[in-house]
Short mmCIF file of C-alpha atoms and ligand atoms in Angstrom, two decimals:
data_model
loop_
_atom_site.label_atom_id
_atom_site.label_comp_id
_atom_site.label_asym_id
_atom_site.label_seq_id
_atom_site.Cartn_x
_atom_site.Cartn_y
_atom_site.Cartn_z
CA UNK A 291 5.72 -28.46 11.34
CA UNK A 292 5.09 -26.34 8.31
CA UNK A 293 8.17 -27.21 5.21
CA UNK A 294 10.91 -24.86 5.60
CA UNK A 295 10.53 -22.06 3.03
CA UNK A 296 12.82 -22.45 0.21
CA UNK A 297 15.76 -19.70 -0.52
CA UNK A 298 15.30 -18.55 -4.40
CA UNK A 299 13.77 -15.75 -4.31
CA UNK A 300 10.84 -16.63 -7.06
CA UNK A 301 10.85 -19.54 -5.30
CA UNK A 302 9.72 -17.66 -2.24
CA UNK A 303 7.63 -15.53 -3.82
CA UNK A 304 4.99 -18.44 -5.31
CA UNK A 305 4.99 -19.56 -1.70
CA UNK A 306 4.11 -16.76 -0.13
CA UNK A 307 1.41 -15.98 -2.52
CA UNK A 308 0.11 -18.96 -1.57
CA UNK A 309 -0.20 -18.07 2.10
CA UNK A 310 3.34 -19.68 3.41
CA UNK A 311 4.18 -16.86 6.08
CA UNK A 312 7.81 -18.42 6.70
CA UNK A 313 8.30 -17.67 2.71
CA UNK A 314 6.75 -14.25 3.53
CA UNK A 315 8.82 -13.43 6.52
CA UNK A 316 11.91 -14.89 4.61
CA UNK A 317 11.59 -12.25 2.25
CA UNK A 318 11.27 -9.43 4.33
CA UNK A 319 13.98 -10.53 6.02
CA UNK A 320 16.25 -10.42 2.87
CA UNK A 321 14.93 -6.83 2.15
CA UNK A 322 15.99 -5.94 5.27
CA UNK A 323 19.75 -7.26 5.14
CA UNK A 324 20.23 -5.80 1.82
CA UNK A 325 23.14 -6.62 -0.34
CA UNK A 326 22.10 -8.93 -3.79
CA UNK A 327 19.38 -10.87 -2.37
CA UNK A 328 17.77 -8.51 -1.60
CA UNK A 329 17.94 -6.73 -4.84
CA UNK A 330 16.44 -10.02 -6.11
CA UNK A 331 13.74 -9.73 -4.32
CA UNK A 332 13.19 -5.96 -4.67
CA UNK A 333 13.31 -5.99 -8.77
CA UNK A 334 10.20 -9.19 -8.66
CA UNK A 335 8.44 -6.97 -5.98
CA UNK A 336 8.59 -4.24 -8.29
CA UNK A 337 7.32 -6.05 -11.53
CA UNK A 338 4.59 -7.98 -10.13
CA UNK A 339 3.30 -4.80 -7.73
CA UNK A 340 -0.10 -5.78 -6.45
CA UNK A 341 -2.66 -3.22 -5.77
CA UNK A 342 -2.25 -2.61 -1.79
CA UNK A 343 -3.60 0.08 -0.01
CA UNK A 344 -1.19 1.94 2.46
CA UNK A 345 -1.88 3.45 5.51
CA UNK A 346 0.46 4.99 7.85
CA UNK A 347 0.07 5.80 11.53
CA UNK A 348 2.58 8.03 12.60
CA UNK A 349 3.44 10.57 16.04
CA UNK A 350 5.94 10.46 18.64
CA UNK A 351 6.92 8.12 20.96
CA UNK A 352 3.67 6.70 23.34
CA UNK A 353 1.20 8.66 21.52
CA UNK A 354 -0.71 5.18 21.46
CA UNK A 355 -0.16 4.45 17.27
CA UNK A 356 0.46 0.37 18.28
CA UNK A 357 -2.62 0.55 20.34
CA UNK A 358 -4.17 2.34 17.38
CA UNK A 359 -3.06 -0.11 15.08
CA UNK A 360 -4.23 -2.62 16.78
CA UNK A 361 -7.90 -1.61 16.38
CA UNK A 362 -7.76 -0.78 13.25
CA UNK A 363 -6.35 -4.42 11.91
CA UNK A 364 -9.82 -5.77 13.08
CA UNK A 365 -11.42 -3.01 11.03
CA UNK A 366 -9.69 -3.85 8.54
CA UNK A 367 -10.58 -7.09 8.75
CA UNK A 368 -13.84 -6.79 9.32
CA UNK A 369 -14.71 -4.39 6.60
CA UNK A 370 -11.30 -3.51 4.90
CA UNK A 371 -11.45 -0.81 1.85
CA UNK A 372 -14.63 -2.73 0.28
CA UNK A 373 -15.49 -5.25 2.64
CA UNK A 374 -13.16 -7.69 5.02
CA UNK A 375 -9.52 -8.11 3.67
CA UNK A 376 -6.59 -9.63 5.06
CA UNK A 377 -3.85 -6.95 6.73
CA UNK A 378 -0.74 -6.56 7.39
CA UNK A 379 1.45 -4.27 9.64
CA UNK A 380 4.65 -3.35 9.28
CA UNK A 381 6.03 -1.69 12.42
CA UNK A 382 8.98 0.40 11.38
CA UNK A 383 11.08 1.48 14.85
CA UNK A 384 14.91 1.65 14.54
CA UNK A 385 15.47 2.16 18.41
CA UNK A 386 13.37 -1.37 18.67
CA UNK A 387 15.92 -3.56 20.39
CA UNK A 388 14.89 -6.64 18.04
CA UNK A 389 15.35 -6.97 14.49
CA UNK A 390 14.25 -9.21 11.95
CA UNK A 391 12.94 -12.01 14.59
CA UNK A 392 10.34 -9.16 16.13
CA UNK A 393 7.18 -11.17 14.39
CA UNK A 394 6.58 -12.91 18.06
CA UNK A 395 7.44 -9.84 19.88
CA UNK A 396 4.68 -7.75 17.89
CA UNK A 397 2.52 -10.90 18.20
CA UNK A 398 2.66 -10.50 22.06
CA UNK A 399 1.64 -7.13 21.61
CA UNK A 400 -1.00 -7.48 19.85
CA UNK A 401 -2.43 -10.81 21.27
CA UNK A 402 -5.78 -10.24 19.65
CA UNK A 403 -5.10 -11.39 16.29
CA UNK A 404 -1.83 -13.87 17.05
CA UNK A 405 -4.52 -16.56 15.90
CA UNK A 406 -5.64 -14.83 13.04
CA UNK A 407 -4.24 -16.04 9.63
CA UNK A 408 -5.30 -13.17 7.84
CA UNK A 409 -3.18 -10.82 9.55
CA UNK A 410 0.54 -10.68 9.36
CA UNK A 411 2.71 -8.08 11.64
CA UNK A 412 6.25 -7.36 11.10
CA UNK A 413 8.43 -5.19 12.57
CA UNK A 414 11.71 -3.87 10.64
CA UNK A 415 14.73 -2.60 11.17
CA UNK A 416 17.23 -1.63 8.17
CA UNK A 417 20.63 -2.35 9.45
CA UNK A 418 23.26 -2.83 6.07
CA UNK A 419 20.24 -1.53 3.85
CA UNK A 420 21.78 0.73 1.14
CA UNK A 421 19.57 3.42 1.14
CA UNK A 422 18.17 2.99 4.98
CA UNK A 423 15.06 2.83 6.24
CA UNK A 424 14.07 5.27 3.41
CA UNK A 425 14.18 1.99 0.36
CA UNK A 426 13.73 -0.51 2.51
CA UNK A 427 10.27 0.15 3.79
CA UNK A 428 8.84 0.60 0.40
CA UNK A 429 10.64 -2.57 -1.14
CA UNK A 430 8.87 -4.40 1.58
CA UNK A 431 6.00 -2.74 1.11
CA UNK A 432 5.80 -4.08 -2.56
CA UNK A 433 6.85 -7.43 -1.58
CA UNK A 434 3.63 -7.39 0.88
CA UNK A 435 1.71 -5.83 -1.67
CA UNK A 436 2.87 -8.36 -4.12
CA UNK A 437 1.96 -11.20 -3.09
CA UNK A 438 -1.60 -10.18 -2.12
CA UNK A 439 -2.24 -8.27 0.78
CA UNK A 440 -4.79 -5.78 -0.19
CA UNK A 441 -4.10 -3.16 2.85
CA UNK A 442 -0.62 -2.55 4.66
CA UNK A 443 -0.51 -0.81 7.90
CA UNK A 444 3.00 1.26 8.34
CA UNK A 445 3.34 2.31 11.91
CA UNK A 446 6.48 4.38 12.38
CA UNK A 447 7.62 6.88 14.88
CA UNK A 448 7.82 10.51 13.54
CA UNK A 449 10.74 11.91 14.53
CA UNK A 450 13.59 12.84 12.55
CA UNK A 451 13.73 13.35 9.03
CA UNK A 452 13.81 10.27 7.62
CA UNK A 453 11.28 8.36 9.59
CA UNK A 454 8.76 11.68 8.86
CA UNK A 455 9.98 11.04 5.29
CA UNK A 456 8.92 7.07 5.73
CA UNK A 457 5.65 8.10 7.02
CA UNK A 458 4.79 10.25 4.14
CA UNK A 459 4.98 7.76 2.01
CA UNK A 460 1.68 5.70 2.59
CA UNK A 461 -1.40 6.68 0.64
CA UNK A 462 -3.01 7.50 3.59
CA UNK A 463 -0.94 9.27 6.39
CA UNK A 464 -2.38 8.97 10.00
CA UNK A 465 -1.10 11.64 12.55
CA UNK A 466 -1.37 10.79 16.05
CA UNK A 467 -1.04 13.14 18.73
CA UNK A 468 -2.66 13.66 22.08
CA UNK A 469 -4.29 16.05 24.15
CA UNK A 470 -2.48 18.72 26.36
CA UNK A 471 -0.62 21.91 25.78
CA UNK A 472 1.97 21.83 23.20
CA UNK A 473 1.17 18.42 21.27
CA UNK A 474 -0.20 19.76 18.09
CA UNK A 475 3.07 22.29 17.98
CA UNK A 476 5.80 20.01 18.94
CA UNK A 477 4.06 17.43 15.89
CA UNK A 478 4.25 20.39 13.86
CA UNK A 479 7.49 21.32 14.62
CA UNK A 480 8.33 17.79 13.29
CA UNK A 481 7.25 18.06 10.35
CA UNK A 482 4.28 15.58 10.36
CA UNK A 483 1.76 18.22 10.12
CA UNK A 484 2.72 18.64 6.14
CA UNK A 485 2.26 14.91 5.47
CA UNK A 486 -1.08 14.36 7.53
CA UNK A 487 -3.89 13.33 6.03
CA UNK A 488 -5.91 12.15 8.50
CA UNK A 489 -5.37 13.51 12.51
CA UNK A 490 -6.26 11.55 15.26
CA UNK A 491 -5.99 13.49 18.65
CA UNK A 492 -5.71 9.40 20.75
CA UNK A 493 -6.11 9.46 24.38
CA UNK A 494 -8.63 11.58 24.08
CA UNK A 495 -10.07 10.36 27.56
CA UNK A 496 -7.69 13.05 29.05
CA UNK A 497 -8.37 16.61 29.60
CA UNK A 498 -7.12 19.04 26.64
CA UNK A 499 -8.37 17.21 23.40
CA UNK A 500 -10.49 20.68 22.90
CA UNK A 501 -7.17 22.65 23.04
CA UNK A 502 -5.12 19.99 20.95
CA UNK A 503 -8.36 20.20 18.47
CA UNK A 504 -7.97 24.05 18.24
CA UNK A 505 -4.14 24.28 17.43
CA UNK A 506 -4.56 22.08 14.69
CA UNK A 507 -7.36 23.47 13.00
CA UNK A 508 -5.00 27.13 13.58
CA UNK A 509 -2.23 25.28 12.11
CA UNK A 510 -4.43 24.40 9.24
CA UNK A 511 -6.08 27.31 8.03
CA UNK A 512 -2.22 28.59 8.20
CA UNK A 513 -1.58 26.09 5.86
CA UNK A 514 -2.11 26.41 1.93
CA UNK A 515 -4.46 23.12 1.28
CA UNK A 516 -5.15 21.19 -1.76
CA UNK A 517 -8.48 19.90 -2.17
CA UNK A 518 -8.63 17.45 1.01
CA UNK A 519 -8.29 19.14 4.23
CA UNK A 520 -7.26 16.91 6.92
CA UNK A 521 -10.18 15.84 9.36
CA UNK A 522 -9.65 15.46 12.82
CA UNK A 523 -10.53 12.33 14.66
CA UNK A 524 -10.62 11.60 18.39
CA UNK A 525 -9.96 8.42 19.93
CA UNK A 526 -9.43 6.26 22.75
CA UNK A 527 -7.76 3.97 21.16
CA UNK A 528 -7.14 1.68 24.41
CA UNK A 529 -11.11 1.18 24.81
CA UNK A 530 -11.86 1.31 20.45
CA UNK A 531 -13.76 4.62 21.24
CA UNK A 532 -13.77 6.99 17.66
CA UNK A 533 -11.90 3.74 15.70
CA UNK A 534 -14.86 3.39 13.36
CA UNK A 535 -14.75 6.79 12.42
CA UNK A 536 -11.06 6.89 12.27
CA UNK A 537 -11.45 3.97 9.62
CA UNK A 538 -14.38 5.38 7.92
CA UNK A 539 -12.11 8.68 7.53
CA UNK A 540 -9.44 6.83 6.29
CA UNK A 541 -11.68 5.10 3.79
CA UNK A 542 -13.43 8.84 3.01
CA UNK A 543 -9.59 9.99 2.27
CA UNK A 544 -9.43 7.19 -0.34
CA UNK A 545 -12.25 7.55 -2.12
CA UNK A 546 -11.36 11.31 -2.40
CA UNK A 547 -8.12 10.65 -3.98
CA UNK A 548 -9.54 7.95 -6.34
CA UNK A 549 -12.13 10.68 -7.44
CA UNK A 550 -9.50 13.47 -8.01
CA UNK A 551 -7.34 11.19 -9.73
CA UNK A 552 -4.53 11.74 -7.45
CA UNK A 553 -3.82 8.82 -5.71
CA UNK A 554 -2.11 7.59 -8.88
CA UNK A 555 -0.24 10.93 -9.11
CA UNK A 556 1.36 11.10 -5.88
CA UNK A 557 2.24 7.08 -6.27
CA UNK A 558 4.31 8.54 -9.08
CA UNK A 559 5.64 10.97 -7.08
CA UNK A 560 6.59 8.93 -3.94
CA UNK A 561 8.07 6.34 -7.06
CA UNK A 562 10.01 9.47 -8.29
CA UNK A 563 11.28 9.98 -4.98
CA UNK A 564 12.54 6.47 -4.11
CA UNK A 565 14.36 6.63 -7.37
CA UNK A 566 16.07 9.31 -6.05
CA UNK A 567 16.98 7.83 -2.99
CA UNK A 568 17.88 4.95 -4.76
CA UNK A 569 20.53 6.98 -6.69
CA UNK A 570 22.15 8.82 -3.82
CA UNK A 571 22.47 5.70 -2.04
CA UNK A 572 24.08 4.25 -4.91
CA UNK A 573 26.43 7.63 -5.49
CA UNK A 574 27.40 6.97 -2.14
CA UNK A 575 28.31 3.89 -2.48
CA UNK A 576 30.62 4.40 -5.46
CA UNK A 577 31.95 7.85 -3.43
CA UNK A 578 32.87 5.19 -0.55
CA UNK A 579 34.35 2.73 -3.16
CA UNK A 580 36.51 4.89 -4.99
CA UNK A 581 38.25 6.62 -1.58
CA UNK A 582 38.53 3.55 0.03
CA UNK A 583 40.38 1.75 -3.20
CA UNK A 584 42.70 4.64 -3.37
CA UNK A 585 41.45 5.63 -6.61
CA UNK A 586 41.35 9.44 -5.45
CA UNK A 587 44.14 9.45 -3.53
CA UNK A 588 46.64 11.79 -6.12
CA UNK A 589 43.73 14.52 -6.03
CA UNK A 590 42.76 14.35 -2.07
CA UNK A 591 46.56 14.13 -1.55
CA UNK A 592 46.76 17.42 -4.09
CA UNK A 593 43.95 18.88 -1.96
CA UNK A 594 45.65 18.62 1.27
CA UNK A 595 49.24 19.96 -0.04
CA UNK A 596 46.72 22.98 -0.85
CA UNK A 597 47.44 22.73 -4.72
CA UNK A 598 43.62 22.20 -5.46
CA UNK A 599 40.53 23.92 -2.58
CA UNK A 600 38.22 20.78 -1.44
CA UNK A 601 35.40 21.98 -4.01
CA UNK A 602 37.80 21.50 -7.02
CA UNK A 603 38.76 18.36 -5.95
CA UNK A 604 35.18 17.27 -5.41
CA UNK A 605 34.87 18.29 -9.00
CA UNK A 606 37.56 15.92 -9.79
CA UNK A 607 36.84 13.24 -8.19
CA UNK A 608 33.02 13.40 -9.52
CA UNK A 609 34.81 13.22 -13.52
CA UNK A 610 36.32 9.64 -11.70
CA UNK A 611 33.10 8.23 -10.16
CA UNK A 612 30.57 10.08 -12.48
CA UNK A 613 32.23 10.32 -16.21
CA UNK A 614 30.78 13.06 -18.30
CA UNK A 615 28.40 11.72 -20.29
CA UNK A 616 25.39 11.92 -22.50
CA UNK A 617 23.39 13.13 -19.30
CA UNK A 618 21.60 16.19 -20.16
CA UNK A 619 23.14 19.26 -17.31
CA UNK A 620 21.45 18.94 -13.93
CA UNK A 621 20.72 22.87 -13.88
CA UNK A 622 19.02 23.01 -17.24
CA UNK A 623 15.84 24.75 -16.47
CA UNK A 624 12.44 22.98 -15.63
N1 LIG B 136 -5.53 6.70 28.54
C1 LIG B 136 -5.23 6.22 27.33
N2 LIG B 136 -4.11 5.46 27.18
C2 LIG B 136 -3.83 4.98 25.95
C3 LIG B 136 -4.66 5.24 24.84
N3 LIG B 136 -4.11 4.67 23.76
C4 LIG B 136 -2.98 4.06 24.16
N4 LIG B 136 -2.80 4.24 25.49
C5 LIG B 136 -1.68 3.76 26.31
O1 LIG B 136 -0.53 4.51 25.98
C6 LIG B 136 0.65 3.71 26.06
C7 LIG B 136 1.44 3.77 24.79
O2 LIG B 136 0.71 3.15 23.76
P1 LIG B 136 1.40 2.55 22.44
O3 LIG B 136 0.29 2.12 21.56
O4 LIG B 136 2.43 1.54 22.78
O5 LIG B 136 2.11 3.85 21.86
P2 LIG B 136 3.13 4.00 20.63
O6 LIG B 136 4.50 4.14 21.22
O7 LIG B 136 2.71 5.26 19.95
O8 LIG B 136 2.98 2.80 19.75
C8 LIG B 136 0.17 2.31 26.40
O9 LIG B 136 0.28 2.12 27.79
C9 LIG B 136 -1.29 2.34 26.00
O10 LIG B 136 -2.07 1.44 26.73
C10 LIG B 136 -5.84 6.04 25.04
O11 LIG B 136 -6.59 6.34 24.11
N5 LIG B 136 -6.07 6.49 26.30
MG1 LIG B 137 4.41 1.45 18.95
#
């Protein structure tokens, strides 16, 4: 039996970066709870980054990204970013019936490297997370980044807003779809054709991957490009077929973004972003705070004896949770 991890955060932290998974997986597990802890572990995350690579896989439902993911752990493995590098996944699936003790049920799926030390799969869920799904996948993100693991795997289902919104922030955004009528529109109509960098029409042992191939590149020359257009990959991804050129693409995407000096800029910008998800999460906290403690009750009370219309008391109650201060105006132009 390995020592039971220990609970201070820092603590953890020196243990995990010295390969204790338990210290790892206690970690994650604070992230995911939220509340102090977790901040604790978010703020050393933050200041000791790492230098991960991030890859998401992303599509709807059965579109085969596990299966996907699978194959391309032992491609990582075997000849990572710049040669063989340990991996880890973290599976991100709210409607996944298990929670922060998933590790064995995502070993079970993916039985081929449940002996492997150099691979570490975790699957999240967010429940009590401030913020949602939206800060908690990048603090543990960090947190695997920090304490070594030079590329993380993010496999999340794209639908709805905020999971699209999770999947767009990897360096290196995976679409999945499949072949048959409709599959390229319906991912489109999701919203994950605007965050793909790489597409990967998987099962593509089944008629229509010519179709699938042709609404995409439609959808694409619709689209107003930066420098990189998305390539499109087929796979099988339940034989390996089109993998190693689903990797090398990835790898391609990389080394494109490291040459146009953007992969730092849109870090920034995904950074930016959490910080602003950070701050409505915290608004709304305060928001729930300050109605819930009463502190608003004279001006909702004033709003529903009509003296004041909802907007004014919004207004009002914003001077109580938000005092004017030395923040410059909001609207002041840019
Ligand atoms: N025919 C075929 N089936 C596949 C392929 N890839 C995955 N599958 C199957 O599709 C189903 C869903 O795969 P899974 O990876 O769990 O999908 P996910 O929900 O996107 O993670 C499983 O039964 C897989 O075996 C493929 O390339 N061809
Ligand atoms: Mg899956």
């Amino acid at each position: 039996m390995p020592a039971s991890p220990p609970t201070d955060p820092a603590a953890l932290f020196e243990a995990a970066r010295g390969g204790n998974q338990a210290a790892l997986a206690r970690l994650l597990s604070l992230v995911e709870r939220g509340g102090p802890l977790s901040r604790a572990v978010a703020g050393l995350a933050y200041t000791t980054p790492g230098d991960a690579y991030t890859v998401g896989v992303t599509g709807a439902p059965g579109a085969g990204k596990s299966t996907l993911t699978d194959r391309l752990v032992t491609l990582a493995r075997r000849v990572g970013l710049d040669g063989g590098d340990r991996v880890a996944v973290l599976a991100v699936d709210p409607s996944s019936p298990y929670s922060g003790g998933a590790i064995l049920g995502d070993r079970v799926r993916m039985p081929s490297h449940a002996l492997d030390n150099g691979v570490y799969i975790r699957s999240m869920a967010t429940r009590g997370h401030l913020g949602g799904l939206a800060v908690a996948v990048p603090d543990a993100v960090r947190v695997l980044s920090s304490v070594g693991m030079p590329v993380v795997l993010v496999e999340t289902v794209g639908v709805g807003q905020q999971e699209v919104e999770v999947a767009a922030a990897t360096d290196t955004t995976i679409v999945v779809v499949n072949p048959g009528w409709g599959d390229a529109i319906q991912a489109n109509k999701a919203g994950l054709l605007e965050i793909a960098d790489v597409f990967v029409i998987n099962k593509a042992d089944r008629p229509g991957a010519r179709e699938t191939r042709r609404d995409l590149e439609l959808m694409l020359d619709l689209t107003e490009l930066g420098p990189w257009r998305p390539p499109i990959v087929e796979t099988v991804a339940s034989t390996g077929d089109g993998v190693e050129e689903l990797w090398a693409t990835v790898r391609q995407h990389r080394d494109h973004q490291i040459a146009h000096g953007s992969l730092a800029v849109q870090r920034r910008r995904r950074m930016e972003r959490e910080f602003r998800q950070i701050l409505l999460a915290r608004l709304s906290e305060q928001v729930d705070q300050v109605l819930n403690a009463g502190g608003v009750d004279d001006i909702s009370q004033a709003m529903l004896d009509g003296e004041v219309d909802p907007y004014v008391a919004a207004d009002r109650v914003l001077d109580r949770v938000l005092p004017p201060g030395p923040v410059p105006p909001v609207d002041s132009p840019d």
